[in-house]
Amino acid sequence: MHAFSKFAVVAVAVLSLFSLATFAQDKDLQQILFQSANGARMAQGLKPLTWSHELAEAAEGHARRMMQQNTLSHQFPGEPGLEERAAHEGVHFSALAENVAEGPSATSIHQQWMHSPPHRKNLLDPELDTVGIAVVEHDGTLFAVEDFSAAVEVLSLSEQERQLMGPLQSLGLHLLNYTEDARRTCTMDNGFAGNHRPSFVVHYFTVDLNTLPDLLKQRIRTGHYHSAAVGACKPVGKTDFSQYRVTVMLFE
């Protein structure tokens, strides 16, 4: 029994060292693909991608499925789609894209992607700014996944409201401290809440708080409105991870 225990300890130690070596190798391959992607982008005058641990986690789960199935796919039966996989890992995004491949080396996989028009388009898309990459190996074959996103900054409701105030003030509006009314109004599909009756209300979703929707700008430019209140609220459903939900109440 004592000898068996010693053998078990040695076996566990060997397995642990093997796992650590495999983990280190996977990380090195990820970095090769990450550096290759950014090298290709910078050669085209594009900004380099920022690494996302959350996207890498989403990519790894899918890479392991490809390895288990021994085939390439963007979604297997019973597997969540890319948007749901990214959201599950806590990714906040306005756009997503994915490259998948298998090959003998990270360099050959990057070359595959660069010579494939849809994959090359993802790598060189100027609207995408973030990436997470995973590589897993099975019997000498590498299965690789690159998950890209256009990242959306995580802001508190107060931060969202403060950012929204700038564009409104630049159009000459005075900002009113009706925040609670505006936040309650934000949760409604239409109408308004509170004791301060607005002349016009705009509810909308956006990924860019510094850009007002055309309808709102047109209303303000009529000159009928002189003040506004802004409110942000939590989106529902899949937009939890992709957009801000805000309301602007206009007053004459």
mmCIF file of C-alpha atoms in Angstrom:
data_model
loop_
_atom_site.group_PDB
_atom_site.id
_atom_site.type_symbol
_atom_site.label_atom_id
_atom_site.label_comp_id
_atom_site.label_asym_id
_atom_site.label_seq_id
_atom_site.Cartn_x
_atom_site.Cartn_y
_atom_site.Cartn_z
ATOM 1 C CA MET A 1 0.000 0.000 0.000
ATOM 2 C CA HIS A 2 2.834 2.335 0.883
ATOM 3 C CA ALA A 3 4.634 1.575 -2.388
ATOM 4 C CA PHE A 4 1.417 2.111 -4.357
ATOM 5 C CA SER A 5 0.928 5.491 -2.681
ATOM 6 C CA LYS A 6 4.446 6.549 -3.637
ATOM 7 C CA PHE A 7 3.782 5.451 -7.230
ATOM 8 C CA ALA A 8 0.508 7.397 -7.293
ATOM 9 C CA VAL A 9 2.240 10.539 -6.066
ATOM 10 C CA VAL A 10 4.900 10.212 -8.765
ATOM 11 C CA ALA A 11 2.259 9.587 -11.430
ATOM 12 C CA VAL A 12 0.286 12.665 -10.372
ATOM 13 C CA ALA A 13 3.476 14.733 -10.394
ATOM 14 C CA VAL A 14 4.328 13.566 -13.930
ATOM 15 C CA LEU A 15 0.816 14.296 -15.146
ATOM 16 C CA SER A 16 0.935 17.733 -13.547
ATOM 17 C CA LEU A 17 4.240 18.529 -15.256
ATOM 18 C CA PHE A 18 2.824 17.286 -18.578
ATOM 19 C CA SER A 19 -0.272 19.473 -18.156
ATOM 20 C CA LEU A 20 1.855 22.508 -17.335
ATOM 21 C CA ALA A 21 4.059 21.881 -20.374
ATOM 22 C CA THR A 22 1.001 21.541 -22.634
ATOM 23 C CA PHE A 23 -0.518 24.713 -21.157
ATOM 24 C CA ALA A 24 2.735 26.617 -21.767
ATOM 25 C CA GLN A 25 2.909 25.340 -25.356
ATOM 26 C CA ASP A 26 -0.684 26.408 -26.027
ATOM 27 C CA LYS A 27 0.076 29.872 -24.657
ATOM 28 C CA ASP A 28 3.151 30.169 -26.896
ATOM 29 C CA LEU A 29 1.062 29.225 -29.942
ATOM 30 C CA GLN A 30 -1.571 31.780 -28.965
ATOM 31 C CA GLN A 31 1.103 34.458 -28.812
ATOM 32 C CA ILE A 32 2.457 33.501 -32.236
ATOM 33 C CA LEU A 33 -1.022 33.934 -33.734
ATOM 34 C CA PHE A 34 -1.635 37.133 -31.764
ATOM 35 C CA GLN A 35 1.642 38.686 -32.899
ATOM 36 C CA SER A 36 1.056 37.504 -36.469
ATOM 37 C CA ALA A 37 -2.399 39.084 -36.515
ATOM 38 C CA ASN A 38 -1.109 42.406 -35.262
ATOM 39 C CA GLY A 39 1.842 42.284 -37.625
ATOM 40 C CA ALA A 40 -0.555 41.870 -40.550
ATOM 41 C CA ARG A 41 -2.736 44.732 -39.316
ATOM 42 C CA MET A 42 0.137 47.143 -38.749
ATOM 43 C CA ALA A 43 1.489 46.332 -42.223
ATOM 44 C CA GLN A 44 -1.836 47.692 -43.534
ATOM 45 C CA GLY A 45 -1.693 50.784 -41.301
ATOM 46 C CA LEU A 46 -4.350 49.458 -38.913
ATOM 47 C CA LYS A 47 -4.349 49.664 -35.141
ATOM 48 C CA PRO A 48 -3.212 46.491 -33.360
ATOM 49 C CA LEU A 49 -5.773 44.330 -31.610
ATOM 50 C CA THR A 50 -6.063 44.326 -27.826
ATOM 51 C CA TRP A 51 -5.930 40.941 -26.087
ATOM 52 C CA SER A 52 -9.078 39.801 -24.279
ATOM 53 C CA HIS A 53 -8.857 37.046 -21.668
ATOM 54 C CA GLU A 54 -12.648 36.659 -21.847
ATOM 55 C CA LEU A 55 -12.641 36.159 -25.621
ATOM 56 C CA ALA A 56 -9.758 33.697 -25.246
ATOM 57 C CA GLU A 57 -11.852 31.672 -22.788
ATOM 58 C CA ALA A 58 -14.744 31.595 -25.262
ATOM 59 C CA ALA A 59 -12.337 30.581 -28.035
ATOM 60 C CA GLU A 60 -10.787 27.807 -25.965
ATOM 61 C CA GLY A 61 -14.105 26.144 -25.241
ATOM 62 C CA HIS A 62 -14.889 26.061 -28.950
ATOM 63 C CA ALA A 63 -11.385 24.894 -29.915
ATOM 64 C CA ARG A 64 -11.735 21.925 -27.574
ATOM 65 C CA ARG A 65 -15.056 21.011 -29.187
ATOM 66 C CA MET A 66 -13.406 21.072 -32.601
ATOM 67 C CA MET A 67 -10.630 18.831 -31.287
ATOM 68 C CA GLN A 68 -13.144 16.377 -29.815
ATOM 69 C CA GLN A 69 -15.180 16.308 -33.034
ATOM 70 C CA ASN A 70 -11.984 16.309 -35.135
ATOM 71 C CA THR A 71 -13.523 18.784 -37.557
ATOM 72 C CA LEU A 72 -13.990 22.508 -38.109
ATOM 73 C CA SER A 73 -17.205 24.371 -37.445
ATOM 74 C CA HIS A 74 -18.372 27.700 -36.053
ATOM 75 C CA GLN A 75 -21.114 25.942 -34.091
ATOM 76 C CA PHE A 76 -21.747 22.302 -33.286
ATOM 77 C CA PRO A 77 -25.174 20.774 -32.511
ATOM 78 C CA GLY A 78 -26.122 21.657 -28.963
ATOM 79 C CA GLU A 79 -23.396 24.295 -28.685
ATOM 80 C CA PRO A 80 -24.267 27.975 -28.047
ATOM 81 C CA GLY A 81 -23.490 30.382 -30.882
ATOM 82 C CA LEU A 82 -20.554 32.781 -30.828
ATOM 83 C CA GLU A 83 -22.578 35.651 -29.386
ATOM 84 C CA GLU A 84 -23.843 33.556 -26.485
ATOM 85 C CA ARG A 85 -20.408 32.039 -25.842
ATOM 86 C CA ALA A 86 -18.818 35.487 -25.691
ATOM 87 C CA ALA A 87 -21.584 36.907 -23.522
ATOM 88 C CA HIS A 88 -21.276 33.978 -21.116
ATOM 89 C CA GLU A 89 -17.620 34.894 -20.543
ATOM 90 C CA GLY A 90 -18.566 38.518 -19.788
ATOM 91 C CA VAL A 91 -17.538 40.051 -23.110
ATOM 92 C CA HIS A 92 -19.149 43.433 -23.899
ATOM 93 C CA PHE A 93 -19.309 43.920 -27.661
ATOM 94 C CA SER A 94 -21.033 45.641 -30.527
ATOM 95 C CA ALA A 95 -19.728 43.217 -33.167
ATOM 96 C CA LEU A 96 -18.148 39.762 -33.254
ATOM 97 C CA ALA A 97 -16.280 37.647 -35.800
ATOM 98 C CA GLU A 98 -14.525 34.293 -35.671
ATOM 99 C CA ASN A 99 -11.764 32.460 -37.534
ATOM 100 C CA VAL A 100 -11.275 28.693 -37.154
ATOM 101 C CA ALA A 101 -8.626 26.443 -38.664
ATOM 102 C CA GLU A 102 -6.560 23.310 -38.217
ATOM 103 C CA GLY A 103 -2.968 22.743 -39.254
ATOM 104 C CA PRO A 104 0.494 21.539 -38.279
ATOM 105 C CA SER A 105 1.753 24.856 -36.895
ATOM 106 C CA ALA A 106 0.613 28.301 -35.771
ATOM 107 C CA THR A 107 2.473 29.896 -38.683
ATOM 108 C CA SER A 108 0.722 27.701 -41.268
ATOM 109 C CA ILE A 109 -2.667 28.450 -39.679
ATOM 110 C CA HIS A 110 -2.061 32.207 -39.861
ATOM 111 C CA GLN A 111 -1.087 31.832 -43.526
ATOM 112 C CA GLN A 112 -4.300 29.873 -44.171
ATOM 113 C CA TRP A 113 -6.320 32.712 -42.729
ATOM 114 C CA MET A 114 -4.431 35.395 -44.631
ATOM 115 C CA HIS A 115 -4.998 33.562 -47.937
ATOM 116 C CA SER A 116 -8.720 33.041 -47.290
ATOM 117 C CA PRO A 117 -10.735 36.207 -48.162
ATOM 118 C CA PRO A 118 -13.356 35.928 -45.355
ATOM 119 C CA HIS A 119 -10.752 35.099 -42.711
ATOM 120 C CA ARG A 120 -8.399 37.806 -43.945
ATOM 121 C CA LYS A 121 -11.299 40.267 -43.814
ATOM 122 C CA ASN A 122 -11.813 39.482 -40.119
ATOM 123 C CA LEU A 123 -8.121 39.869 -39.344
ATOM 124 C CA LEU A 124 -7.918 43.225 -41.119
ATOM 125 C CA ASP A 125 -11.329 44.624 -40.164
ATOM 126 C CA PRO A 126 -10.693 48.166 -38.841
ATOM 127 C CA GLU A 127 -13.945 48.064 -36.858
ATOM 128 C CA LEU A 128 -12.730 45.117 -34.753
ATOM 129 C CA ASP A 129 -10.346 46.093 -31.963
ATOM 130 C CA THR A 130 -10.095 43.101 -29.616
ATOM 131 C CA VAL A 131 -9.193 39.427 -29.948
ATOM 132 C CA GLY A 132 -8.927 36.241 -27.919
ATOM 133 C CA ILE A 133 -7.156 33.197 -29.348
ATOM 134 C CA ALA A 134 -7.052 29.537 -28.342
ATOM 135 C CA VAL A 135 -5.001 26.649 -29.720
ATOM 136 C CA VAL A 136 -5.308 22.996 -28.703
ATOM 137 C CA GLU A 137 -3.352 20.041 -30.061
ATOM 138 C CA HIS A 138 -4.352 16.459 -30.804
ATOM 139 C CA ASP A 139 -2.080 13.873 -32.441
ATOM 140 C CA GLY A 140 0.103 16.544 -33.997
ATOM 141 C CA THR A 141 -2.797 18.615 -35.377
ATOM 142 C CA LEU A 142 -3.498 22.078 -34.005
ATOM 143 C CA PHE A 143 -7.072 23.337 -33.746
ATOM 144 C CA ALA A 144 -7.170 27.133 -33.534
ATOM 145 C CA VAL A 145 -9.878 29.713 -32.894
ATOM 146 C CA GLU A 146 -9.614 33.503 -33.141
ATOM 147 C CA ASP A 147 -12.578 35.384 -31.667
ATOM 148 C CA PHE A 148 -12.703 39.097 -32.520
ATOM 149 C CA SER A 149 -14.902 41.849 -31.146
ATOM 150 C CA ALA A 150 -15.592 45.539 -31.322
ATOM 151 C CA ALA A 151 -15.418 46.155 -27.588
ATOM 152 C CA VAL A 152 -17.965 48.217 -25.700
ATOM 153 C CA GLU A 153 -16.644 49.950 -22.589
ATOM 154 C CA VAL A 154 -18.255 48.906 -19.314
ATOM 155 C CA LEU A 155 -19.709 52.045 -17.710
ATOM 156 C CA SER A 156 -21.926 52.607 -14.691
ATOM 157 C CA LEU A 157 -25.299 54.274 -15.263
ATOM 158 C CA SER A 158 -23.929 57.548 -13.901
ATOM 159 C CA GLU A 159 -20.922 57.365 -16.219
ATOM 160 C CA GLN A 160 -23.170 56.705 -19.201
ATOM 161 C CA GLU A 161 -25.337 59.701 -18.324
ATOM 162 C CA ARG A 162 -22.352 62.025 -17.879
ATOM 163 C CA GLN A 163 -20.950 60.984 -21.243
ATOM 164 C CA LEU A 164 -24.294 61.591 -22.924
ATOM 165 C CA MET A 165 -24.555 65.108 -21.467
ATOM 166 C CA GLY A 166 -21.642 66.446 -23.528
ATOM 167 C CA PRO A 167 -23.271 66.114 -26.986
ATOM 168 C CA LEU A 168 -26.511 67.595 -25.651
ATOM 169 C CA GLN A 169 -24.764 70.587 -24.103
ATOM 170 C CA SER A 170 -22.841 71.151 -27.335
ATOM 171 C CA LEU A 171 -26.227 71.648 -29.029
ATOM 172 C CA GLY A 172 -27.150 74.367 -26.524
ATOM 173 C CA LEU A 173 -29.354 72.412 -24.112
ATOM 174 C CA HIS A 174 -29.408 73.035 -20.371
ATOM 175 C CA LEU A 175 -29.221 69.770 -18.413
ATOM 176 C CA LEU A 176 -31.827 69.271 -15.692
ATOM 177 C CA ASN A 177 -31.355 67.171 -12.556
ATOM 178 C CA TYR A 178 -34.331 64.890 -13.221
ATOM 179 C CA THR A 179 -32.143 61.790 -13.261
ATOM 180 C CA GLU A 180 -34.464 59.483 -11.326
ATOM 181 C CA ASP A 181 -37.419 60.346 -13.560
ATOM 182 C CA ALA A 182 -35.275 59.819 -16.643
ATOM 183 C CA ARG A 183 -33.983 56.460 -15.387
ATOM 184 C CA ARG A 184 -37.500 55.247 -14.687
ATOM 185 C CA THR A 185 -38.572 56.488 -18.116
ATOM 186 C CA CYS A 186 -35.643 54.600 -19.645
ATOM 187 C CA THR A 187 -37.089 51.272 -18.517
ATOM 188 C CA MET A 188 -40.314 51.976 -20.430
ATOM 189 C CA ASP A 189 -40.879 51.196 -24.099
ATOM 190 C CA ASN A 190 -42.643 54.531 -24.557
ATOM 191 C CA GLY A 191 -44.082 57.399 -22.534
ATOM 192 C CA PHE A 192 -42.476 58.884 -19.420
ATOM 193 C CA ALA A 193 -42.389 58.529 -15.641
ATOM 194 C CA GLY A 194 -42.337 61.129 -12.874
ATOM 195 C CA ASN A 195 -43.877 64.536 -12.207
ATOM 196 C CA HIS A 196 -41.908 66.478 -14.824
ATOM 197 C CA ARG A 197 -43.750 66.242 -18.125
ATOM 198 C CA PRO A 198 -41.365 66.392 -21.104
ATOM 199 C CA SER A 199 -42.321 67.819 -24.468
ATOM 200 C CA PHE A 200 -40.605 64.982 -26.285
ATOM 201 C CA VAL A 201 -38.934 61.706 -25.292
ATOM 202 C CA VAL A 202 -36.412 59.610 -27.202
ATOM 203 C CA HIS A 203 -35.647 56.038 -26.098
ATOM 204 C CA TYR A 204 -32.750 54.338 -27.879
ATOM 205 C CA PHE A 205 -29.905 51.827 -27.778
ATOM 206 C CA THR A 206 -26.383 52.819 -28.756
ATOM 207 C CA VAL A 207 -22.771 51.664 -28.649
ATOM 208 C CA ASP A 208 -21.530 55.271 -28.930
ATOM 209 C CA LEU A 209 -22.797 57.684 -26.306
ATOM 210 C CA ASN A 210 -21.044 60.589 -28.022
ATOM 211 C CA THR A 211 -23.184 60.269 -31.150
ATOM 212 C CA LEU A 212 -26.851 61.236 -30.905
ATOM 213 C CA PRO A 213 -29.473 59.569 -33.120
ATOM 214 C CA ASP A 214 -30.642 61.612 -36.116
ATOM 215 C CA LEU A 215 -34.201 61.915 -34.810
ATOM 216 C CA LEU A 216 -32.953 63.485 -31.571
ATOM 217 C CA LYS A 217 -30.627 65.917 -33.354
ATOM 218 C CA GLN A 218 -33.402 66.968 -35.728
ATOM 219 C CA ARG A 219 -35.736 67.671 -32.818
ATOM 220 C CA ILE A 220 -33.152 69.737 -30.946
ATOM 221 C CA ARG A 221 -32.296 71.776 -34.040
ATOM 222 C CA THR A 222 -35.898 72.938 -34.386
ATOM 223 C CA GLY A 223 -35.136 75.355 -31.555
ATOM 224 C CA HIS A 224 -38.278 74.389 -29.623
ATOM 225 C CA TYR A 225 -36.393 72.747 -26.766
ATOM 226 C CA HIS A 226 -34.102 74.472 -24.277
ATOM 227 C CA SER A 227 -33.388 71.826 -21.630
ATOM 228 C CA ALA A 228 -33.082 68.079 -21.256
ATOM 229 C CA ALA A 229 -32.814 65.276 -18.728
ATOM 230 C CA VAL A 230 -30.939 62.048 -19.410
ATOM 231 C CA GLY A 231 -31.292 58.607 -17.906
ATOM 232 C CA ALA A 232 -29.610 55.266 -18.451
ATOM 233 C CA CYS A 233 -30.907 51.843 -17.534
ATOM 234 C CA LYS A 234 -29.842 48.242 -17.888
ATOM 235 C CA PRO A 235 -30.637 46.636 -21.252
ATOM 236 C CA VAL A 236 -32.529 43.366 -21.325
ATOM 237 C CA GLY A 237 -31.754 40.147 -23.179
ATOM 238 C CA LYS A 238 -28.686 39.838 -25.378
ATOM 239 C CA THR A 239 -28.167 43.603 -25.433
ATOM 240 C CA ASP A 240 -26.836 43.284 -21.873
ATOM 241 C CA PHE A 241 -23.501 42.703 -23.574
ATOM 242 C CA SER A 242 -23.661 44.917 -26.622
ATOM 243 C CA GLN A 243 -25.375 48.267 -26.147
ATOM 244 C CA TYR A 244 -26.240 51.065 -23.766
ATOM 245 C CA ARG A 245 -29.912 51.776 -23.208
ATOM 246 C CA VAL A 246 -30.645 55.471 -22.656
ATOM 247 C CA THR A 247 -33.445 58.019 -22.665
ATOM 248 C CA VAL A 248 -33.397 61.753 -23.398
ATOM 249 C CA MET A 249 -36.310 63.866 -22.173
ATOM 250 C CA LEU A 250 -36.644 67.240 -23.927
ATOM 251 C CA PHE A 251 -38.316 70.277 -22.361
ATOM 252 C CA GLU A 252 -39.384 73.561 -23.975
#
